[in-house]
Amino acid sequence: MTKISKSVIDKIDEKHIKPIPKWQFVLMNVAMWTLFVATILLGGIATGIVILKLFNTQWALVPRVGSKFFIVLPYIWFGLLALMIFIGSKIFERTKKGYKYSHWTIAGVSILASIIIGCIFYATHTAENVEETMQRHVPAYKELQKIREKVWHAPEEGMLPGRIIEGSSETLIILNDLTGQTWEVDIEDARMPLNIRLKVNMPVLVTGEKTGDFEFKADAIRAHRNLPPPLERAIRRQR
Amino acid sequence: MSSAYLLKEIFYQKCSNILIDPPYFYMNQNTRKTDEQLVAASLKDKNTFAELVQRYEQKLSRYIKRLTNLNSQSVEDILQEAFIKIYKNLNNFDPTLSFSSWAYRITHNETLNYIRKHKNRNTTPLETDNKDLANLIDILESDTNIEAEVAQKEIAKKVRLLIKKLPKKYRDVIILYYLEEKEYSEISDILKKPMGTIATLLNRAKSKFKTLALKHNIVT
């Protein structure tokens, strides 16, 4: 036995050193993979909500909103997606064979996986359910949504979301806006993209021009699927 | 026991001071086993681990010396800690990797830990022998000419200086590729970096080494 091998065996004896049990390494490995899968799933949810938000955005109205549009973008979810990709990549690098792949490959695969899972979450309404749950149970998120919804409430810029409280004739409706104010809306020349029939209590988004104090002339009325769902929910909450 | 075997044994005993790795024919019952078999046996009997230690102590000790310029006692300390760590983690050894790469990786990390803990010690110079220097000079000879009039000793001195001047990440790959004579895949396993990164690092290291050599008038 050489000097080193003797000193190693002596130290093992002296300090009663034993090999760490295999189950601890297996557990650590399983934990790593579980965390990695969790980051991919969270990234998938974030991607699903980003898709949901982007599909629900009324792109035709963006010019009216102007620079305020940037408030509407789902930064939180973009941020969560980026964070999950970063954390997921770091976790993957620490798995047994993770070091064999470049940072770009790992990040690319994480992004691709998040997009695929995000599409599935979007298609199965999971993303929508998560978003609604967040709005119901996370006060800060709810407040943020209110700020976002108010972007679409801009009578001066020609956008008036609200609920019809009276439709006395084919030319005039009475609308309660997001702030609870009542407006007289002239709808004589208004287009209705989906040939909708206006009804009392229907949430709508009227675009046109403010003609006076709480008076508005509509050039188009959007409802149903032409109305961003979060805005529709906000109008319904006004009841 | 055959006379051929006896002759071989006598040869090994006479030459053991100059041979780094014991030849296969001299190996006893345990050393004839593969590293992987020894790992499995060490888990059942710690004394078998001594065989693994003996098999790698010279290689790893030399590697530590190449990474640092520590005295023999410090190298032994690092080596002992590295082997203890290897023993503790035997159950984590992945048989799809070579034991050698795994042992080098643990030793490399243990050496870095030691350097971090003992920042005041001078650890940057590289210990090199004549064979090492010949390997390093190969880098320069591949596409440049070493000045004929430059004396061999002078080159050796300067090459050591150049290696010291290389950033750590380049020095690591140069040591593993040119001095430890490891394959790209083994370096990848030791340093835990993708093979592509190893190739890039090695190319940059060579280029940097050549630039430094030009700057110091080792090559023209």
Coordinates of C-alpha atoms in Angstrom, one line a residue:
Chain A
M1 CA 0.0 0.0 0.0
T2 CA 1.4 3.4 -0.9
K3 CA 1.7 6.3 1.5
I4 CA -1.3 8.1 0.0
S5 CA -3.6 5.1 -0.2
K6 CA -2.7 4.2 3.4
S7 CA -3.5 7.7 4.6
V8 CA -6.8 7.7 2.7
I9 CA -7.9 4.4 4.1
D10 CA -6.7 5.5 7.6
K11 CA -8.7 8.6 7.4
I12 CA -11.8 6.7 6.2
D13 CA -11.4 4.4 9.2
E14 CA -10.6 7.2 11.7
K15 CA -13.5 9.4 10.7
H16 CA -15.9 6.4 10.0
I17 CA -16.5 7.8 6.5
K18 CA -19.0 5.9 4.5
P19 CA -20.1 6.3 0.9
I20 CA -23.3 8.5 0.7
P21 CA -26.2 6.1 0.1
K22 CA -27.4 5.8 -3.5
W23 CA -31.0 6.8 -2.6
Q24 CA -29.7 10.3 -1.7
F25 CA -28.3 10.9 -5.2
V26 CA -31.4 9.4 -6.8
L27 CA -33.5 11.7 -4.7
M28 CA -31.4 14.7 -5.6
N29 CA -31.6 13.8 -9.3
V30 CA -35.4 13.3 -9.1
A31 CA -35.7 16.7 -7.3
M32 CA -33.6 18.4 -10.1
W33 CA -35.8 16.9 -12.8
T34 CA -39.0 17.8 -10.9
L35 CA -37.8 21.4 -10.6
F36 CA -36.9 21.5 -14.2
V37 CA -40.3 20.1 -15.3
A38 CA -42.0 22.7 -12.9
T39 CA -40.1 25.5 -14.6
I40 CA -41.2 24.3 -18.0
L41 CA -44.9 24.0 -16.8
L42 CA -44.8 27.5 -15.2
G43 CA -43.1 28.8 -18.4
G44 CA -45.9 27.1 -20.4
I45 CA -48.6 28.8 -18.3
A46 CA -46.9 32.1 -18.8
T47 CA -46.7 31.5 -22.5
G48 CA -50.4 30.4 -22.6
I49 CA -51.4 33.7 -20.9
V50 CA -49.2 35.7 -23.2
I51 CA -50.9 34.1 -26.2
L52 CA -54.3 34.7 -24.6
K53 CA -53.5 38.4 -24.0
L54 CA -52.1 38.9 -27.4
F55 CA -55.1 37.2 -29.1
N56 CA -57.5 39.2 -27.0
T57 CA -55.9 42.5 -27.8
Q58 CA -57.9 44.6 -30.2
W59 CA -55.1 45.5 -32.5
A60 CA -57.4 47.7 -34.6
L61 CA -57.8 50.0 -31.6
V62 CA -54.1 50.3 -30.8
P63 CA -53.6 53.5 -32.8
R64 CA -56.4 55.1 -30.7
V65 CA -54.7 54.1 -27.4
G66 CA -51.3 55.4 -28.6
S67 CA -48.3 54.9 -26.2
K68 CA -50.7 53.8 -23.4
F69 CA -50.8 50.5 -25.3
F70 CA -47.6 49.4 -23.7
I71 CA -49.4 49.2 -20.4
V72 CA -51.7 46.6 -21.8
L73 CA -48.8 44.2 -22.8
P74 CA -48.5 41.2 -20.5
Y75 CA -45.1 42.1 -19.0
I76 CA -45.5 40.1 -15.9
W77 CA -46.0 36.9 -17.9
F78 CA -43.2 37.8 -20.3
G79 CA -41.1 38.3 -17.2
L80 CA -42.2 35.0 -15.6
L81 CA -41.5 33.2 -18.9
A82 CA -37.9 34.6 -19.1
L83 CA -37.3 33.8 -15.4
M84 CA -38.5 30.2 -15.8
I85 CA -36.3 29.8 -18.9
F86 CA -33.3 31.1 -17.0
I87 CA -33.9 29.0 -13.8
G88 CA -34.9 26.0 -15.9
S89 CA -31.6 26.2 -17.9
K90 CA -29.6 26.6 -14.7
I91 CA -31.3 23.5 -13.2
F92 CA -30.8 21.5 -16.4
E93 CA -27.1 22.3 -16.5
R94 CA -26.9 20.8 -13.0
T95 CA -28.4 17.5 -13.9
K96 CA -26.0 14.6 -14.5
K97 CA -25.5 15.1 -18.3
G98 CA -26.7 18.7 -18.5
Y99 CA -23.2 20.1 -19.0
K100 CA -22.9 18.3 -22.3
Y101 CA -25.3 20.8 -23.9
S102 CA -24.6 24.5 -24.6
H103 CA -26.5 27.3 -22.9
W104 CA -28.2 28.2 -26.2
T105 CA -29.3 24.6 -26.8
I106 CA -30.8 24.3 -23.3
A107 CA -32.5 27.8 -23.5
G108 CA -33.8 27.0 -27.0
V109 CA -35.3 23.7 -26.0
S110 CA -36.8 25.3 -22.8
I111 CA -38.4 28.1 -25.0
L112 CA -39.7 25.5 -27.5
A113 CA -41.1 23.3 -24.7
S114 CA -42.7 26.4 -23.1
I115 CA -44.3 27.5 -26.4
I116 CA -45.7 24.0 -27.1
I117 CA -47.1 23.6 -23.6
G118 CA -48.3 27.2 -23.7
C119 CA -50.3 26.5 -26.8
I120 CA -51.8 23.4 -25.1
F121 CA -52.7 25.5 -22.0
Y122 CA -54.2 28.2 -24.3
A123 CA -56.2 25.7 -26.3
T124 CA -57.5 23.9 -23.2
H125 CA -58.5 27.2 -21.5
T126 CA -56.0 26.3 -18.6
A127 CA -54.2 29.7 -19.2
E128 CA -57.5 31.5 -19.0
N129 CA -58.5 29.7 -15.8
V130 CA -55.2 30.5 -14.2
E131 CA -55.5 34.2 -15.2
E132 CA -59.0 34.4 -13.8
T133 CA -57.9 32.7 -10.6
M134 CA -55.1 35.2 -10.3
Q135 CA -57.6 38.1 -10.7
R136 CA -59.9 36.7 -8.1
H137 CA -57.3 35.8 -5.4
V138 CA -54.3 38.0 -5.9
P139 CA -55.3 41.6 -5.0
A140 CA -52.1 43.2 -6.5
Y141 CA -52.8 41.4 -9.8
K142 CA -56.5 42.6 -9.7
E143 CA -55.3 46.2 -9.2
L144 CA -52.9 45.9 -12.2
Q145 CA -55.8 44.5 -14.3
K146 CA -57.9 47.6 -13.4
I147 CA -55.1 49.9 -14.6
R148 CA -54.9 47.9 -17.8
E149 CA -58.7 48.0 -18.4
K150 CA -58.7 51.8 -17.9
V151 CA -56.5 52.1 -21.0
W152 CA -59.5 51.2 -23.1
H153 CA -61.6 53.7 -21.2
A154 CA -60.6 56.9 -23.1
P155 CA -63.7 58.9 -24.3
E156 CA -61.4 61.8 -25.3
E157 CA -59.5 59.4 -27.6
G158 CA -62.8 58.0 -29.0
M159 CA -63.2 54.9 -26.9
L160 CA -66.0 54.3 -24.6
P161 CA -66.5 50.9 -23.0
G162 CA -69.7 50.3 -20.9
R163 CA -72.9 48.5 -20.3
I164 CA -76.1 49.4 -22.1
I165 CA -78.7 50.5 -19.5
E166 CA -81.3 51.7 -22.0
G167 CA -81.9 51.3 -25.7
S168 CA -85.0 53.5 -26.3
S169 CA -84.6 53.8 -30.0
E170 CA -82.6 52.7 -33.0
T171 CA -80.6 55.9 -32.9
L172 CA -79.7 56.3 -29.2
I173 CA -78.5 54.2 -26.4
I174 CA -77.7 55.0 -22.8
L175 CA -74.5 53.6 -21.5
N176 CA -72.9 53.2 -18.1
D177 CA -69.1 53.5 -18.4
L178 CA -66.4 51.8 -16.3
T179 CA -66.4 54.7 -13.9
G180 CA -70.2 54.5 -13.4
Q181 CA -70.9 57.7 -15.5
T182 CA -74.0 57.7 -17.8
W183 CA -73.5 58.6 -21.4
E184 CA -75.9 59.3 -24.3
V185 CA -74.6 57.6 -27.4
D186 CA -75.8 58.4 -30.8
I187 CA -75.6 55.1 -32.8
E188 CA -77.4 56.3 -36.0
D189 CA -74.3 55.9 -38.2
A190 CA -72.6 53.2 -36.2
R191 CA -71.3 50.0 -37.8
M192 CA -71.7 46.7 -35.9
P193 CA -69.1 44.3 -37.1
L194 CA -70.9 41.1 -36.1
N195 CA -74.4 42.4 -36.9
I196 CA -75.2 42.3 -33.2
R197 CA -78.6 43.1 -31.8
L198 CA -78.1 45.5 -29.0
K199 CA -79.8 44.6 -25.7
V200 CA -80.0 46.1 -22.3
N201 CA -77.1 45.0 -20.0
M202 CA -74.9 44.1 -22.9
P203 CA -71.3 45.0 -22.4
V204 CA -70.0 47.0 -25.4
L205 CA -67.1 49.1 -26.6
V206 CA -68.1 52.1 -28.5
T207 CA -65.6 53.9 -30.7
G208 CA -66.3 57.3 -32.2
E209 CA -66.1 60.8 -31.0
K210 CA -67.0 62.7 -27.8
T211 CA -69.5 65.4 -28.8
G212 CA -70.2 67.0 -25.5
D213 CA -70.5 66.4 -21.7
F214 CA -71.4 62.7 -21.5
E215 CA -72.5 62.7 -25.1
F216 CA -70.8 60.5 -27.7
K217 CA -71.3 59.8 -31.4
A218 CA -70.5 56.2 -32.3
D219 CA -68.9 55.0 -35.5
A220 CA -68.7 51.4 -34.5
I221 CA -69.9 49.2 -31.6
R222 CA -68.0 46.1 -30.6
A223 CA -69.5 43.3 -28.5
H224 CA -69.1 39.6 -27.9
R225 CA -65.9 38.2 -29.5
N226 CA -65.0 41.7 -30.7
L227 CA -64.7 42.8 -27.2
P228 CA -61.5 41.9 -25.2
P229 CA -62.7 39.4 -22.5
P230 CA -60.9 41.2 -19.6
L231 CA -62.7 44.4 -20.6
E232 CA -66.0 42.5 -20.9
R233 CA -65.5 41.1 -17.4
A234 CA -64.6 44.6 -16.1
I235 CA -67.8 46.1 -17.6
R236 CA -69.9 43.2 -16.1
R237 CA -68.3 44.0 -12.7
Q238 CA -69.7 47.5 -12.9
R239 CA -73.2 46.2 -12.2
Chain B
M1 CA 4.1 -19.1 -12.3
S2 CA 5.6 -19.0 -15.8
S3 CA 9.1 -17.8 -16.4
A4 CA 7.8 -15.1 -18.7
Y5 CA 5.6 -13.8 -16.0
L6 CA 8.6 -13.7 -13.6
L7 CA 10.7 -11.9 -16.1
K8 CA 8.0 -9.3 -16.6
E9 CA 7.6 -8.9 -12.8
I10 CA 11.3 -8.4 -12.4
F11 CA 11.3 -5.9 -15.3
Y12 CA 8.5 -3.9 -13.6
Q13 CA 10.2 -3.9 -10.2
K14 CA 13.3 -2.6 -11.8
C15 CA 11.5 0.0 -13.8
S16 CA 8.7 1.0 -11.5
N17 CA 10.4 4.2 -10.5
I18 CA 10.3 5.5 -14.1
L19 CA 6.9 4.1 -15.1
I20 CA 3.8 6.1 -14.2
D21 CA 1.2 3.4 -14.8
P22 CA 2.0 -0.2 -13.8
P23 CA 1.8 -2.5 -16.8
Y24 CA -1.2 -4.7 -17.1
F25 CA 0.8 -8.0 -16.7
Y26 CA 2.1 -6.9 -13.3
M27 CA -1.3 -6.1 -11.9
N28 CA -2.5 -8.2 -9.0
Q29 CA -6.0 -9.7 -8.7
N30 CA -7.6 -6.3 -7.9
T31 CA -5.7 -4.1 -10.4
R32 CA -6.6 -6.5 -13.2
K33 CA -10.2 -5.5 -12.6
T34 CA -11.6 -2.5 -14.5
D35 CA -12.1 0.8 -12.7
E36 CA -15.8 0.2 -12.7
Q37 CA -15.4 -3.2 -11.1
L38 CA -13.1 -1.7 -8.5
V39 CA -15.7 1.0 -7.7
A40 CA -18.4 -1.7 -7.2
A41 CA -16.0 -3.7 -5.0
S42 CA -15.0 -0.6 -3.0
L43 CA -18.6 -0.1 -2.0
K44 CA -18.5 -3.5 -0.3
D45 CA -15.0 -3.4 1.0
K46 CA -13.2 -0.1 1.7
N47 CA -9.8 -1.7 1.5
T48 CA -10.4 -2.3 -2.3
F49 CA -10.6 1.4 -2.6
A50 CA -6.8 1.5 -1.9
E51 CA -6.3 -0.2 -5.3
L52 CA -8.2 2.7 -7.0
V53 CA -6.1 5.2 -5.0
Q54 CA -2.9 3.5 -6.1
R55 CA -4.0 3.4 -9.7
Y56 CA -4.7 7.1 -9.9
E57 CA -2.5 8.8 -7.2
Q58 CA 0.5 9.5 -9.5
K59 CA -1.7 10.8 -12.4
L60 CA -3.8 13.0 -10.2
S61 CA -0.9 14.2 -8.1
R62 CA 0.9 15.2 -11.3
Y63 CA -2.3 17.0 -12.5
I64 CA -2.5 19.0 -9.3
K65 CA 1.1 20.0 -9.7
R66 CA 0.4 21.1 -13.2
L67 CA -2.5 23.2 -12.1
T68 CA -0.7 24.7 -9.2
N69 CA 2.8 25.0 -8.0
L70 CA 2.2 23.9 -4.5
N71 CA 4.6 22.0 -2.3
S72 CA 4.4 18.2 -2.0
Q73 CA 2.6 18.4 1.4
S74 CA -0.2 20.7 0.0
V75 CA -0.5 18.4 -3.1
E76 CA -0.8 15.4 -0.8
D77 CA -3.5 17.2 1.2
I78 CA -5.5 18.0 -1.9
L79 CA -5.1 14.5 -3.2
Q80 CA -6.2 13.0 0.1
E81 CA -9.3 15.2 0.2
A82 CA -10.0 14.4 -3.5
F83 CA -9.9 10.6 -2.8
I84 CA -12.0 11.0 0.3
K85 CA -14.6 12.9 -1.8
I86 CA -14.4 10.2 -4.5
Y87 CA -15.0 7.5 -1.8
K88 CA -17.9 9.4 -0.3
N89 CA -19.5 9.8 -3.7
L90 CA -18.8 6.3 -5.1
N91 CA -22.6 5.7 -5.3
N92 CA -22.9 8.8 -7.6
F93 CA -20.4 7.4 -10.1
D94 CA -22.0 7.2 -13.5
P95 CA -20.6 4.1 -15.3
T96 CA -21.3 5.7 -18.7
L97 CA -18.5 8.1 -17.8
S98 CA -15.0 6.9 -17.4
F99 CA -13.8 6.7 -13.8
S100 CA -10.7 8.6 -14.9
S101 CA -12.7 11.6 -16.1
W102 CA -14.8 11.5 -12.9
A103 CA -11.7 11.3 -10.7
Y104 CA -10.0 14.1 -12.6
R105 CA -13.2 16.3 -12.2
I106 CA -13.3 15.8 -8.5
T107 CA -9.6 16.5 -8.2
H108 CA -9.9 19.6 -10.3
N109 CA -12.7 20.9 -8.2
E110 CA -10.9 20.0 -5.0
T111 CA -7.8 21.9 -6.2
L112 CA -9.9 25.0 -7.0
N113 CA -11.4 24.8 -3.6
Y114 CA -8.0 24.6 -2.0
I115 CA -6.8 27.6 -4.0
R116 CA -9.8 29.6 -3.0
K117 CA -9.3 28.7 0.7
H118 CA -5.6 29.5 0.5
K119 CA -5.6 32.7 -1.6
N120 CA -2.3 33.9 -0.2
R121 CA -0.3 31.0 -1.5
N122 CA 1.4 31.3 -4.9
T123 CA -0.5 28.7 -6.9
T124 CA -0.3 30.1 -10.5
P125 CA 3.0 28.8 -11.8
L126 CA 2.8 25.6 -13.7
E127 CA 5.1 22.6 -12.9
T128 CA 6.3 21.2 -16.2
D129 CA 8.9 18.6 -17.1
N130 CA 10.8 18.3 -20.4
K131 CA 8.1 16.1 -22.0
D132 CA 5.4 18.7 -21.0
L133 CA 7.5 21.4 -22.6
A134 CA 7.9 19.4 -25.8
N135 CA 4.2 19.1 -26.0
L136 CA 3.7 22.8 -25.5
I137 CA 6.3 23.7 -28.0
D138 CA 4.4 21.5 -30.5
I139 CA 1.6 24.1 -30.4
L140 CA 4.1 26.7 -31.6
E141 CA 5.8 24.5 -34.1
S142 CA 2.5 23.6 -35.9
D143 CA 2.6 26.8 -38.0
T144 CA 5.5 28.9 -36.8
N145 CA 9.2 28.5 -36.6
I146 CA 11.0 28.6 -33.3
E147 CA 14.2 30.7 -33.7
A148 CA 17.0 28.3 -34.2
E149 CA 19.4 30.3 -32.1
V150 CA 17.2 30.3 -29.1
A151 CA 18.6 27.9 -26.6
Q152 CA 16.3 25.0 -25.4
K153 CA 16.6 26.1 -21.8
E154 CA 15.6 29.6 -22.7
I155 CA 12.5 28.3 -24.5
A156 CA 11.6 26.2 -21.6
K157 CA 11.8 29.1 -19.2
K158 CA 9.7 31.3 -21.6
V159 CA 7.1 28.6 -22.3
R160 CA 6.5 28.3 -18.5
L161 CA 6.1 32.0 -18.3
L162 CA 3.6 32.0 -21.2
I163 CA 1.5 29.3 -19.6
K164 CA 1.4 31.4 -16.4
K165 CA 0.2 34.4 -18.4
L166 CA -2.7 32.5 -19.9
P167 CA -6.1 33.1 -18.4
K168 CA -7.2 30.1 -16.2
K169 CA -9.9 28.8 -18.5
Y170 CA -7.3 28.5 -21.3
R171 CA -4.7 27.1 -19.0
D172 CA -7.0 24.4 -17.9
V173 CA -7.7 23.1 -21.4
I174 CA -4.1 23.4 -22.5
I175 CA -3.0 21.3 -19.4
L176 CA -5.6 18.7 -20.0
Y177 CA -5.1 18.4 -23.8
Y178 CA -1.4 18.8 -24.2
L179 CA 0.0 17.7 -20.9
E180 CA -2.6 15.2 -19.6
E181 CA -3.2 14.1 -23.2
K182 CA -7.0 13.9 -22.7
E183 CA -9.5 13.6 -25.5
Y184 CA -12.1 16.4 -26.1
S185 CA -14.9 14.2 -24.7
E186 CA -12.8 13.5 -21.5
I187 CA -12.0 17.2 -21.1
S188 CA -15.7 18.0 -21.5
D189 CA -16.5 15.5 -18.7
I190 CA -13.8 16.8 -16.5
L191 CA -14.5 20.5 -16.8
K192 CA -18.3 19.9 -17.2
K193 CA -18.5 22.0 -20.4
P194 CA -20.0 21.0 -23.8
M195 CA -17.5 19.6 -26.3
G196 CA -18.1 22.5 -28.6
T197 CA -17.0 24.9 -25.9
I198 CA -13.9 22.8 -25.2
A199 CA -13.0 23.0 -28.9
T200 CA -13.5 26.7 -28.9
L201 CA -11.5 27.2 -25.7
L202 CA -8.7 25.1 -27.0
N203 CA -8.5 27.0 -30.3
R204 CA -8.5 30.3 -28.5
A205 CA -6.0 29.0 -26.0
K206 CA -3.6 28.0 -28.8
S207 CA -4.1 31.3 -30.6
K208 CA -3.5 33.2 -27.4
F209 CA -0.4 31.1 -26.6
K210 CA 1.0 31.7 -30.1
T211 CA 0.3 35.5 -29.8
L212 CA 2.1 35.5 -26.4
A213 CA 5.0 33.5 -27.9
L214 CA 5.4 36.1 -30.7
K215 CA 5.3 38.9 -28.2
H216 CA 8.0 37.3 -26.2
N217 CA 10.1 36.5 -29.3
I218 CA 10.0 32.8 -28.8
V219 CA 8.8 32.4 -32.4
T220 CA 9.2 34.5 -35.5

